[in-house]
Structure formats: structure tokens, C-alpha cells
Coordinates of C-alpha atoms and ligand atoms in Angstrom, one line a residue:
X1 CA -15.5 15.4 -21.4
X2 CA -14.9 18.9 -20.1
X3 CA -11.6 21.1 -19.4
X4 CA -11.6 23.7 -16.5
X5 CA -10.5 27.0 -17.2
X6 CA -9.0 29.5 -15.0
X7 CA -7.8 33.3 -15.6
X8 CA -5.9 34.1 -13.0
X9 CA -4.4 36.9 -11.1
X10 CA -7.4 38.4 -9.8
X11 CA -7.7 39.3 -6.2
X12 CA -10.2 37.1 -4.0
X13 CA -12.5 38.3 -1.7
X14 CA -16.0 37.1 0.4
X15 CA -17.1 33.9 2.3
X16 CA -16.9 30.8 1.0
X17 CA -19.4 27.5 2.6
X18 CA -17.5 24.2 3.2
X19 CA -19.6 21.3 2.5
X20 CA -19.4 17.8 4.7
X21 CA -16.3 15.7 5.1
X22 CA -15.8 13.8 1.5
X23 CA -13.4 11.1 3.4
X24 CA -16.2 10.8 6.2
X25 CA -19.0 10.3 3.7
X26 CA -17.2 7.7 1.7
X27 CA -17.4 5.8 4.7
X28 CA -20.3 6.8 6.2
X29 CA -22.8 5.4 3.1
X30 CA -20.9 1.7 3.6
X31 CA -21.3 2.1 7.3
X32 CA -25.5 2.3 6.8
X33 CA -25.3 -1.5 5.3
X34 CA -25.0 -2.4 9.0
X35 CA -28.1 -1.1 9.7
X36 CA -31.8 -2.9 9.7
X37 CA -34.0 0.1 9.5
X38 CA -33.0 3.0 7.2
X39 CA -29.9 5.6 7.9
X40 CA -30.3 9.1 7.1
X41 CA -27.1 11.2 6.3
X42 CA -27.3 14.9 6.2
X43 CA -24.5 17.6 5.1
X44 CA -23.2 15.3 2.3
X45 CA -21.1 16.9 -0.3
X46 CA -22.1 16.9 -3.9
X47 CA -19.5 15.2 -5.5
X48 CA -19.4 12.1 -7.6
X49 CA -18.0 9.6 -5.3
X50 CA -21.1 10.3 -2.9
X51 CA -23.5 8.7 -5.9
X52 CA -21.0 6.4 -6.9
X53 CA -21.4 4.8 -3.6
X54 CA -25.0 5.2 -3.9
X55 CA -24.8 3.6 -6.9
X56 CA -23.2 0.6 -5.3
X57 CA -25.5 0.6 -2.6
X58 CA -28.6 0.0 -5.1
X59 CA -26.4 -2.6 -6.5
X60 CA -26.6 -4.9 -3.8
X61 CA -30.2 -4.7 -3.0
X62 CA -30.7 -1.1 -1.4
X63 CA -32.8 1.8 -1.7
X64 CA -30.9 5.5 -1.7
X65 CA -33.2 8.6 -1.8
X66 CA -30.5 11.5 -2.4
X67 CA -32.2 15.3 -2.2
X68 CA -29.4 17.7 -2.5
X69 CA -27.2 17.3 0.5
X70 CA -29.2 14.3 2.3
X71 CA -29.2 10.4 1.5
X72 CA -31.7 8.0 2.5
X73 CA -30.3 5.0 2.4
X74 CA -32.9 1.9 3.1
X75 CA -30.5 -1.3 3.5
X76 CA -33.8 -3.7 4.8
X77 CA -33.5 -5.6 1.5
X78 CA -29.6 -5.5 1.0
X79 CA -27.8 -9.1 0.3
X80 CA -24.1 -10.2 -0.2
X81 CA -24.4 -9.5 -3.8
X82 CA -20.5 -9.9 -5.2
X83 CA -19.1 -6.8 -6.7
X84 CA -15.9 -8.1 -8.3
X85 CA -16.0 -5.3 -11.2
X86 CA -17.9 -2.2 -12.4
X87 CA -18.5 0.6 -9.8
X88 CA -16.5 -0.3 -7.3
X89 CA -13.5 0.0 -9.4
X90 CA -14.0 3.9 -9.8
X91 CA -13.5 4.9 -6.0
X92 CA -10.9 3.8 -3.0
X93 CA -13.2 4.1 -0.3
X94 CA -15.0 0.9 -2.0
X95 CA -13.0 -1.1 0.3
X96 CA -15.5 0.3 2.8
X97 CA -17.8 -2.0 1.0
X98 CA -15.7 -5.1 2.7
X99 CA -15.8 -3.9 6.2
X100 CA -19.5 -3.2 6.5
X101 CA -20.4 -6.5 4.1
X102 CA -18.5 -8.9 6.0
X103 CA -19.9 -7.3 8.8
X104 CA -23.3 -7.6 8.0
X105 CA -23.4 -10.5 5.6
X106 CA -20.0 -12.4 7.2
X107 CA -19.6 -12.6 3.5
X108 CA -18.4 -10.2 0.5
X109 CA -16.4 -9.9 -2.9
X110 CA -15.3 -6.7 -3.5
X111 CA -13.1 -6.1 -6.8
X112 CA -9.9 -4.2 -5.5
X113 CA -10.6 -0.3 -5.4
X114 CA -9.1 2.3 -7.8
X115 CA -9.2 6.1 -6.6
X116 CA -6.2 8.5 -6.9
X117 CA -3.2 6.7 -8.5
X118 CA -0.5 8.2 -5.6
X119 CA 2.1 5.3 -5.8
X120 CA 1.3 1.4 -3.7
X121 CA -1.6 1.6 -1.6
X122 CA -2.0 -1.6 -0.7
X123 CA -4.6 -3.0 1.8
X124 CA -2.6 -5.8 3.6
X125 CA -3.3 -3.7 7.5
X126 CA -7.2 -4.2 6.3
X127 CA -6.5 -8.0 5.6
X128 CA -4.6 -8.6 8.7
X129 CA -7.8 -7.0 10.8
X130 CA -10.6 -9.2 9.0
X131 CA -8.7 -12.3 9.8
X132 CA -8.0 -11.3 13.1
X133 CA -11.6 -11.1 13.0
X134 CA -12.2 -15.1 11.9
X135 CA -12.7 -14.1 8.1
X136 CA -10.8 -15.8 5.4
X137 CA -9.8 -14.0 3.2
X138 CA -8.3 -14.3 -0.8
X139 CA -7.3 -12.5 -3.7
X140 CA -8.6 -14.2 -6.9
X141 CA -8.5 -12.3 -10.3
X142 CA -8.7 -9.0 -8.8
X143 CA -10.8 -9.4 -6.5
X144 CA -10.6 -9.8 -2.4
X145 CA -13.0 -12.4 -1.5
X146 CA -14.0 -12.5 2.3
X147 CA -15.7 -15.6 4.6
X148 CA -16.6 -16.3 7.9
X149 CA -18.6 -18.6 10.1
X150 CA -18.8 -16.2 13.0
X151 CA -17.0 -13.0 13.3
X152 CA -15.2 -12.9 17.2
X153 CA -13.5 -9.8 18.6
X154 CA -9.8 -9.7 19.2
X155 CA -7.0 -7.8 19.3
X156 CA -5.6 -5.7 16.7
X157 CA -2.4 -4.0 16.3
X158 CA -1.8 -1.9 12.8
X159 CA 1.5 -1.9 11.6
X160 CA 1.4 1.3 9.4
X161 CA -1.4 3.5 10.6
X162 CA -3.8 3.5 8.4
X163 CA -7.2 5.5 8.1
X164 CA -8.8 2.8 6.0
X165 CA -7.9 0.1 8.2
X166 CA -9.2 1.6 11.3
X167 CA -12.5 2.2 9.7
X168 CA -12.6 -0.8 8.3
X169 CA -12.0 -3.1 11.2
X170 CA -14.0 -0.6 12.8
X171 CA -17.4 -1.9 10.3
X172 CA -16.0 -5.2 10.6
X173 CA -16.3 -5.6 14.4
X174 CA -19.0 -3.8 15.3
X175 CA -21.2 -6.6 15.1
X176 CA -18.7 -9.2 15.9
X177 CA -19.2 -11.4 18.4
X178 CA -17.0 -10.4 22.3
X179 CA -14.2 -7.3 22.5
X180 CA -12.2 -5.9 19.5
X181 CA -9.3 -3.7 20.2
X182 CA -7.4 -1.8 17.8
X183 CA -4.0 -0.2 18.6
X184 CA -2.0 2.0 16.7
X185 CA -5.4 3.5 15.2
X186 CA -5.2 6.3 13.1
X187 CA -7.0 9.5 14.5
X188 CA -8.2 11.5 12.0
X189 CA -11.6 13.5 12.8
X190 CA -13.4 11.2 10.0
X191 CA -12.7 8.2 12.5
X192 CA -14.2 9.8 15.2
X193 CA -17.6 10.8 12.7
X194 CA -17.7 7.5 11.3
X195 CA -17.5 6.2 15.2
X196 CA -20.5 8.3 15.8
X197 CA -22.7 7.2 13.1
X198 CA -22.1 3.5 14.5
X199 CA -23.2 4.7 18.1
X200 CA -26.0 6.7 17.0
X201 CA -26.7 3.1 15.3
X202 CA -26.0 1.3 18.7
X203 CA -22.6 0.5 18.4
X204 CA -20.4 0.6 21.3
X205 CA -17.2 2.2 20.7
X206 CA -14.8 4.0 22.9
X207 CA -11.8 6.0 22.0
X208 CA -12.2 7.1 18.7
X209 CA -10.0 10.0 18.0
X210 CA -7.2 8.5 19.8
X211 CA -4.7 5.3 19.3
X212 CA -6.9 2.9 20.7
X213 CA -10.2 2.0 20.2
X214 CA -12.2 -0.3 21.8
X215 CA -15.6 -2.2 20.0
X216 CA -17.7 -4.7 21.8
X217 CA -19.7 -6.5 19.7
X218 CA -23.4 -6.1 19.4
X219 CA -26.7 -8.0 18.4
X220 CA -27.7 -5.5 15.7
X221 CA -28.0 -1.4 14.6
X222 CA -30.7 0.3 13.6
X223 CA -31.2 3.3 11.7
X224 CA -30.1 6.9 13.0
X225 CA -29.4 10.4 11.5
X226 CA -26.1 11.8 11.3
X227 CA -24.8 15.5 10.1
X228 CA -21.4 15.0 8.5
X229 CA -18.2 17.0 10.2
X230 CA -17.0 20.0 7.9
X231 CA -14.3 19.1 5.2
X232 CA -11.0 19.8 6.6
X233 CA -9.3 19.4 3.3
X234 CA -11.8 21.4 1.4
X235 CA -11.3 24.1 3.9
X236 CA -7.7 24.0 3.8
X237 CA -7.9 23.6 -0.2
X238 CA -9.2 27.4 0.3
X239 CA -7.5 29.0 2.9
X240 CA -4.7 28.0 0.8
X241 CA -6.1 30.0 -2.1
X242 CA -6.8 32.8 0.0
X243 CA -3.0 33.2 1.4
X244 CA -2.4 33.2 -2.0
X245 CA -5.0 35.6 -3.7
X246 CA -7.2 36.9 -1.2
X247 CA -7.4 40.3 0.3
X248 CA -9.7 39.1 2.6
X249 CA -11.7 35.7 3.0
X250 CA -14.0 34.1 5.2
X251 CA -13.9 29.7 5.2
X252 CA -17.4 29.0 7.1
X253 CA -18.5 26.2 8.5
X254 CA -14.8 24.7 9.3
X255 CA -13.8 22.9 12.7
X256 CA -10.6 25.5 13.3
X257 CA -8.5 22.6 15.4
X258 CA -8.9 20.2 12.4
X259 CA -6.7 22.7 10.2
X260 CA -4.4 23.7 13.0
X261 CA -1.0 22.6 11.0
X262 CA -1.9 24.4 8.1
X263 CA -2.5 27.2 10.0
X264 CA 0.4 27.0 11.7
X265 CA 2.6 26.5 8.5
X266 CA 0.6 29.6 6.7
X267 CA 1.2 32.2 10.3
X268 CA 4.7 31.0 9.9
X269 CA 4.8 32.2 5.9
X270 CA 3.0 35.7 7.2
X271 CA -0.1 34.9 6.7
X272 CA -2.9 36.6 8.6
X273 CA -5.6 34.0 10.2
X274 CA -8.1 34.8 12.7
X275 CA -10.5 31.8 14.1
X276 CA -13.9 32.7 15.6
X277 CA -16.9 30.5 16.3
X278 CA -17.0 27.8 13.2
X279 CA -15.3 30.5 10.6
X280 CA -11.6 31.5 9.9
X281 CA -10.9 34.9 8.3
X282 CA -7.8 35.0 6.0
X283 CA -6.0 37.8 4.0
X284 CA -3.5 37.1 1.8
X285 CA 0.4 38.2 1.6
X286 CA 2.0 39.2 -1.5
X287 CA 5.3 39.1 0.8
X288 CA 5.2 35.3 1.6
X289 CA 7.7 33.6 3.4
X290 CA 9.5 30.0 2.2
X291 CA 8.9 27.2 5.0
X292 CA 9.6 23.4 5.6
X293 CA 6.8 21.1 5.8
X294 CA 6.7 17.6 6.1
X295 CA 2.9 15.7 5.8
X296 CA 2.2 13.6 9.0
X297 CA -0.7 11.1 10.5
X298 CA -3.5 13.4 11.7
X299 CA -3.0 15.6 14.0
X300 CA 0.4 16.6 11.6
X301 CA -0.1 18.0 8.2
X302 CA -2.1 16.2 6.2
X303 CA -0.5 14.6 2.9
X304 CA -3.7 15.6 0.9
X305 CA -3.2 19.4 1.7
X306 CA 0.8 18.9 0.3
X307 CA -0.5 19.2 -3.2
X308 CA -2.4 22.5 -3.3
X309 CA 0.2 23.8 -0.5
X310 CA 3.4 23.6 -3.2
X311 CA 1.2 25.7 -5.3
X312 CA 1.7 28.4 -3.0
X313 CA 5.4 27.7 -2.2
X314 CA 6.0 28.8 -5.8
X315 CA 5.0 32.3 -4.7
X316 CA 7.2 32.4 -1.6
X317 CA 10.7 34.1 -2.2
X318 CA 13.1 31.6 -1.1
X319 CA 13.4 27.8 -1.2
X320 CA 11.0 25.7 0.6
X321 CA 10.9 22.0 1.0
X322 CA 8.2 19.6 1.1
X323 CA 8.4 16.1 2.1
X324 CA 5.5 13.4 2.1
X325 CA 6.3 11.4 4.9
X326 CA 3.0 9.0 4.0
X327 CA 2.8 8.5 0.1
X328 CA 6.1 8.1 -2.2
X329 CA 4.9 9.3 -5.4
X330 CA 2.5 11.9 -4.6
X331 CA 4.1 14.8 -6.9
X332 CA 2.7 14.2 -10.3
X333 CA 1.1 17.4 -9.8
X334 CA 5.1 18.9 -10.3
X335 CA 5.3 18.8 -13.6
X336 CA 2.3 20.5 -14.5
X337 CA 3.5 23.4 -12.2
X338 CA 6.7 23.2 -13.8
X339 CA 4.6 23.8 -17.3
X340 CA 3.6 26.7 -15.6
X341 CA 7.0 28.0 -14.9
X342 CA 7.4 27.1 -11.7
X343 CA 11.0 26.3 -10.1
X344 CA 10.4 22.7 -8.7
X345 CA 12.5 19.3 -7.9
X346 CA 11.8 16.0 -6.3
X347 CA 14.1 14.7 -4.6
X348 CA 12.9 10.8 -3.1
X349 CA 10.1 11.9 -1.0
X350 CA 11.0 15.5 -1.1
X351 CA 10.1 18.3 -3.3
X352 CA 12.5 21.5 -3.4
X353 CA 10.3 24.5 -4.8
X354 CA 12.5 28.0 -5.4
X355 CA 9.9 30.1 -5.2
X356 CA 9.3 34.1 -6.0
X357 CA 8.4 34.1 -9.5
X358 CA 5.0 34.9 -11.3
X359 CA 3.4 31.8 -12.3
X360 CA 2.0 31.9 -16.2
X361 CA -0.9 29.7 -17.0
X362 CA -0.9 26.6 -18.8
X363 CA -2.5 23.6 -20.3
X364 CA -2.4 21.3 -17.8
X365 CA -3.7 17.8 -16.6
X366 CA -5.2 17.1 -13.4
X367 CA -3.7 13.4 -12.8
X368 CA -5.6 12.9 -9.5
X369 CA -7.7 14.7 -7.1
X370 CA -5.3 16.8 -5.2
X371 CA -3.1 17.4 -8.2
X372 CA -6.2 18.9 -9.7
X373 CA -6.6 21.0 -6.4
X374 CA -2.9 22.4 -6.8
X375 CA -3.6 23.0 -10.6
X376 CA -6.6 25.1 -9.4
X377 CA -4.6 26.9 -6.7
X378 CA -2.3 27.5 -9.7
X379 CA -4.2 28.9 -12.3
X380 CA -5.4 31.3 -9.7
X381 CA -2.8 32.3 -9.2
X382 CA -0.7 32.3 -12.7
X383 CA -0.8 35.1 -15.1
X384 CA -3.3 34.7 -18.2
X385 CA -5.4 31.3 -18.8
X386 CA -4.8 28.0 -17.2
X387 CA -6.5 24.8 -19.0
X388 CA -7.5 21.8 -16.7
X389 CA -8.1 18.6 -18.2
X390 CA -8.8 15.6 -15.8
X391 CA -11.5 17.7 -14.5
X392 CA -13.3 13.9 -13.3
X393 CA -10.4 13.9 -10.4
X394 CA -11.3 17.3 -8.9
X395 CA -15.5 16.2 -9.3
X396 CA -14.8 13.6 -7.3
X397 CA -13.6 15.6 -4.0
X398 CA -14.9 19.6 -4.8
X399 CA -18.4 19.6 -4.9
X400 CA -19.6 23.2 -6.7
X401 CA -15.8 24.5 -7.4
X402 CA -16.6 26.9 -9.5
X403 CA -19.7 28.7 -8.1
X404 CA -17.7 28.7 -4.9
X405 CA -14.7 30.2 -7.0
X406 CA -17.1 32.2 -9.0
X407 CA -18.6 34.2 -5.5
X408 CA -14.8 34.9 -4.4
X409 CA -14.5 37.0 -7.8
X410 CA -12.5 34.3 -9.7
X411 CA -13.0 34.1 -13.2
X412 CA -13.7 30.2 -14.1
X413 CA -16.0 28.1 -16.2
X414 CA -16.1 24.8 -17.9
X415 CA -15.9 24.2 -21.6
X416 CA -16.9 20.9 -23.3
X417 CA -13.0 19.2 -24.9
X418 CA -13.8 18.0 -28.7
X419 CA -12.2 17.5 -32.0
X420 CA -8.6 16.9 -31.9
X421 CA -8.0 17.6 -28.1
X422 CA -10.3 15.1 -27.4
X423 CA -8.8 12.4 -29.5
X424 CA -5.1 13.1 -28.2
X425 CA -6.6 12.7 -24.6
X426 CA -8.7 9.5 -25.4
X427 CA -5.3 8.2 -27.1
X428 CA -3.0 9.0 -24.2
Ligands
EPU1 N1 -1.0 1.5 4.1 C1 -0.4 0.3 4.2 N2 -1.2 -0.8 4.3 C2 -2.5 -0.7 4.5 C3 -3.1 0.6 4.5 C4 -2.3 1.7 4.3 O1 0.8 0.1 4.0 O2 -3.2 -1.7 4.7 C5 -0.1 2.7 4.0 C6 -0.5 3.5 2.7 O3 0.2 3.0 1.6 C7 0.0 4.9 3.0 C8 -0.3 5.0 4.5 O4 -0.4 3.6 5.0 O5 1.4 5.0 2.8 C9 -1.6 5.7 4.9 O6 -2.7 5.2 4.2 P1 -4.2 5.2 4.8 O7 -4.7 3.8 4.8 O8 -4.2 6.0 6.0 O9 -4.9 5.9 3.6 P2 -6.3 5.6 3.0 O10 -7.2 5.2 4.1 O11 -6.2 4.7 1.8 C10 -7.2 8.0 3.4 C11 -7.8 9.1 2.5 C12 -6.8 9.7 1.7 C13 -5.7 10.3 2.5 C14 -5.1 9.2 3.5 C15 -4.1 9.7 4.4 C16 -10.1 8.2 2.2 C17 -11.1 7.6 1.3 N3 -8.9 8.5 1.7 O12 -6.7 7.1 2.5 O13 -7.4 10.8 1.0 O14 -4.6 10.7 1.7 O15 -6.2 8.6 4.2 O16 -4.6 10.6 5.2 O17 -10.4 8.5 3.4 C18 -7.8 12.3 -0.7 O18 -8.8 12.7 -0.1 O19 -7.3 12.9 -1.7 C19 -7.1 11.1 -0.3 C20 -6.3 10.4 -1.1

């Protein structure tokens, strides 16, 4: 096991590369189980989840070929092997897995996903689309077990908008038999990339991107290659380090409209932001501004920048509130930052953060992915040495943190945890 460590307060500065879209890849790799000749995905990040899913791919039968940023994935030989435990237990986005199984297979049993622990996620909106579908579906020990004679397209409306769902009914239908309609999708770019992979396979999709999306049902995909979109929320992970430590930084390779609302927010705080091309240039402000911000469905800020943004609040002068309109308990990140010496408090959905003060590092514990994000952000930022533990969380999302830090000027590096530190972690 293996702590991160940070010593902050040193000024950032250079150009920084933005892999592919984590939340697009994580549904991508299910998405090539459709297939009947093999799917080639280029631009991938290096991060765990990506060969988790890999992993779970050779599980039922497949062949994955991963060389640095590009998967092969050969799913001729797949079969509706049942996956109630094991892998699919380590990642969310293995409910992907149920989509593009029932899909393909018009059978699958998926154990119920893990992923970042952010209060109830539950996966009811999926559900209601697979019956919708003609599936039947159950919950036995843990594990959702799905069924159908013949999959038939129909109409959908989500009650909550939900990224999952969308994509899911989305793997679901595209080989159903007729019309599927989903209303009240969700619109997040990832939609629209995962909609592209299926065309590029020969799905026929329209509306992607926008509330309503319409799938009629084909014979059968074939293989394709697909370049993943640019990771919003890695990009915004650094342009939010930048307002905060850099004297000048470039994020490269970043689609400027899919960070709009951070940018917003971070102009309003004083930030300087230029956009040009596929890059956005940002120097940092030691005379930052407090603001509101509440997280929203895509195209409104996005909940999984809220974490690494009230890092930066703490360096405003001023109060600033922050409210996560789409998870309840997304703040376990706050009392790390308090550690730290930061001036935080939730209220309900709602976190106050008095900002203006020097935050001092810390050990620390990353409790999920975007808490470890904000602790990162953090230790950047504090005076003297931050220790990360949970550094799995942040592995999962950030593929090559630290040489990317490491080229900005920060000073960070890995040590292994042993001894006693280890023990109190393994017993907690
Ligand atoms: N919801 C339901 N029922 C459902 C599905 C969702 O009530 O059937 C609720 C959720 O509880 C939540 C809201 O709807 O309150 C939105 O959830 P959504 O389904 O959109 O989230 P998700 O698909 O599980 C993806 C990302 C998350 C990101 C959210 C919101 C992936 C693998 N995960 O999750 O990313 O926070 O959308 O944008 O795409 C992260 O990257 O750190 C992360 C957690």
C-alpha cells in the first residue's frame, strides 16, 4: 500500500496533457461486448478502472490487447458468463456490464457495483429501462439478475436524470428489436462519445447530447475504432490547481465548452482564462474572490468538480457556499480539509467554507476519488507536507498524477505505508 506525499506552496508553471474521458471509457470497454468483430479504443487513460474492466472482459470469454493508451478488445468468443462477485465489485461503471450483456446475450448477472462511496446510488432508473425493454429483472443475494426472450423498443422516461441509466438503456436497446425512446436523458459529453462508438458499430442513434434520444434497433455491430473525448473532469481537476498555484498554465488537449461552468465560476473569483484551439491558458490569483456554486446535470457544474473546487474556496477571502444539488453526502473530503486548517461547515447539502487563511499540510485520507482530488489540490496548496493515504481512489480516475504534477514544478512522490501505519489502516 502506498501514501502520496505533497510539499506544497510552490508556484506551478508549464503545460499539462489531459488523457481520454475516464467516465467515457468505463463505458466504452462494456459497449465493445456488443460487437461481433473486434473494437479498437484509442486515447484511454491509464488508470486502474480501465484494466479492471479489461479484466472483466477476459472474464467472460474475451480477448483485450492493451498497449499504453489503446485496447483491443476481441469479444467473438464472449458468453453470458455470471459475474455475481469478484471484479465487478471494485468499479461502478460495472453496471455497464448489464446493459451491453443483456443486450448482447438477452441474459446477465452482474453483482451490484461498488465505486466511490458518495451516499445512495441506487440503480432503480436502470431497472425501470431494462424492463421497459422486456427483461425481467431480480435482485438475489447481491446480485441483479436479468432475462429476456426478446428485447422490444419502447418508450422510456427517467425519473431522476441519470448518466448511467441513459447509457445503459442506451447498450440495452441498441440491438433491441423496433424504436426505443428515452426522455429526460442526461446530456453529458460521455453520452454523446459512447453514442458514437455504437454508430461507428452501426447503431442508429439520434439525439445524443440532448434530452431525447432515439435508438432503433438493429440486426447486429461490428467492430470499429474510436478516439476517446478529452477528460473534462481531469482538465478541470487542474485548472483548479492552477487558479490556485499557478503563475501560468497551459491544460492541453481539453474541449473548452465542456468546462464552461468552471470557467465561469473561476472568471468570476478573478481568475485569468484564455481558450484557444483545444488548450486553455490559466494564471493563478493570490487575490481570489468567494463565490456561490451549486453542482447541476451537465451542462451546470458538475458534482465531481465540487470536491477539488472547495479546496480552492479555502483560499478565497470571504465565505463561499457550495451546494451539491445531485449527491447528499459527497463532503467526506471536509474533514480532511478541516485537518488541514481549513474553515469549513456542512450544512444538509451545503457546505459553508470561510476562506482567506493559509492551509498547513496534513495526514490525510483520500475516502474516494474526488476527495482524493481535493486532498491533492490541498496539499498543493498548504504550507509544509501533506500525507495521502487512500491513494487506490485517486488511481482509479488520475492516470500519471504525479509526473503530470512533477512537470508543473510540484514536489510529489509516493512512499510505500508499513509497520504500524499500515496496521492502523488495515484495522480501520
Ligand atoms: N440516481 C437515481 N436512480 C438511478 C440512477 C441515479 O436516483 O437509477 C440518482 C443518483 O443517486 C444521483 C443522480 O441520480 O443522485 C445522478 O446519478 P447518475 O446516475 O447520473 O450518476 P452515475 O451514472 O452513477 C456518473 C459518473 C459519476 C458522476 C455522476 C454525475 C460514471 C462512471 N460515473 O455516475 O462520476 O458523479 O455521473 O455526473 O460515469 C466520478 O467520476 O468521480 C463520479 C462519481
Amino acid at each position: 500500500m502506498e501514501k502520496l506525499l505533497i510539499e506544497g506552496g510552490h508556484p506551478l508553471e508549464g503545460k499539462v496533457q489531459i488523457s481520454g474521458a475516464k467516465n467515457s471509457a468505463v463505458a466504452l470497454i462494456p459497449a465493445a461486448i456488443l460487437a461481433d468483430s473486434p473494437v479498437t479504443i484509442d486515447n484511454l487513460p491509464n488508470i486502474s478502472d480501465v484494466e479492471t474492466l479489461a479484466e472483466l472482459l477476459e472474464e467472460i470469454g474475451g480477448k483485450t490487447e492493451l498497449d499504453r493508451d489503446t485496447l483491443v478488445i476481441h469479444p467473438e468468443n464472449m458468453f453470458a458468463m455470471p459475474l455475481p462477485n469478484g471484479r465487478v465489485k471494485k468499479l461502478r461503471a460495472s453496471y455497464y456490464m448489464m446493459g451491453a450483456m443483456l443486450g448482447k446475450f438477452k441474459k446477465a448477472v452482474i453483482g451490484l457495483p461498488g465505486g466511490c462511496n458518495l451516499g445512495p446510488r441506487p440503480i432503480d432508473q436502470h431497472i425501470k429501462g431494462f424492463e421497459a425493454l422486456g427483461a425481467k429483472v431480480t435482485n438475489e443475494h447481491g446480485a441483479i439478475y436479468l432475462q429476456a426472450d426478446e428485447l422490444i423498443g419502447s418508450r422510456i422516461y427517467l425519473d431522476v436524470v441519470s448518466v448511467g441509466a441513459t447509457i445503459n438503456i442506451m447498450l440495452a436497446a441498441v440491438l433491441a428489436k423496433g424504436k426505443t425512446t428515452i426522455e429526460n436523458a442526461a446530456k453529458e459529453p460521455e453520452i454523446i462519445d459512447v453514442a458514437t462508438l455504437l454508430s461507428s458499430m452501426g447503431a442508429n442513434i439520434k439525439g445524443a447530447g440532448t434530452n431525447v434520444i432515439r435508438i432503433n434497433g438493429v440486426e447486429s455491430l461490428h467492430g470499429c475504432r474510436h478516439s476517446i473525448i478529452p477528460d473534462r473532469i481531469e482538465a478541470g481537476t487542474f485548472m483548479i490547481l492552477a487558479a490556485a498555484m499557478g503563475k501560468s498554465i497551459t491544460v492541453d488537449n481539453v474541449i473548452s465548452d465542456h468546462v464552461e461552468s468552471l470557467s465561469a465560476k473561476l472568471r468570476e473569483m478573478g481568475v485569468m482564462i484564455e481558450e484557444k484551439d483545444d488548450q486553455i491558458f490559466i494564471s493563478g490569483s493570490n487575490n481570489l474572490k468567494p463565490v456561490d456554486v451549486k453542482t447541476l446535470v451537465y451542462p451546470g457544474f458538475p458534482t465531481d468538480l465540487q470536491q477539488p473546487f472547495t479546496s480552492l474556496l479555502t483560499k478565497a477571502e470571504g465565505s463561499s457556499i457550495i451546494t451539491d444539488t445531485i449527491y447528499n453526502a459527497r463532503f467526506k473530503h471536509i474533514d480532511e480539509l478541516r485537518r488541514m486548517g481549513a474553515n469549513i461547515k456542512v450544512e444538509g447539502r451545503s457546505a459553508l467554507i470561510n476562506g482567506g487563511s493559509t492551509l498547513q499540510g496534513a495526514k490525510v485520507r483520500a475516502s474516494d476519488l474526488r476527495a482524493g482530488a481535493a486532498l491533492v489540490v490541498a496539499g498543493l496548496m498548504g504550507n509544509g507536507v501533506t500525507e495521502i493515504t487512500g491513494v487506490e481512489h485517486i488511481d482509479r480516475g488520475y492516470g500519471g498524477l504525479e509526473e503530470k504534477l512533477k512537470s508543473l514544478g510540484a514536489k510529489v512522490w509516493r512512499e510505500n505505508i508499513t509497520g504500524k501505519e499500515l496496521e492502523e489502516i488495515q484495522n480501520s
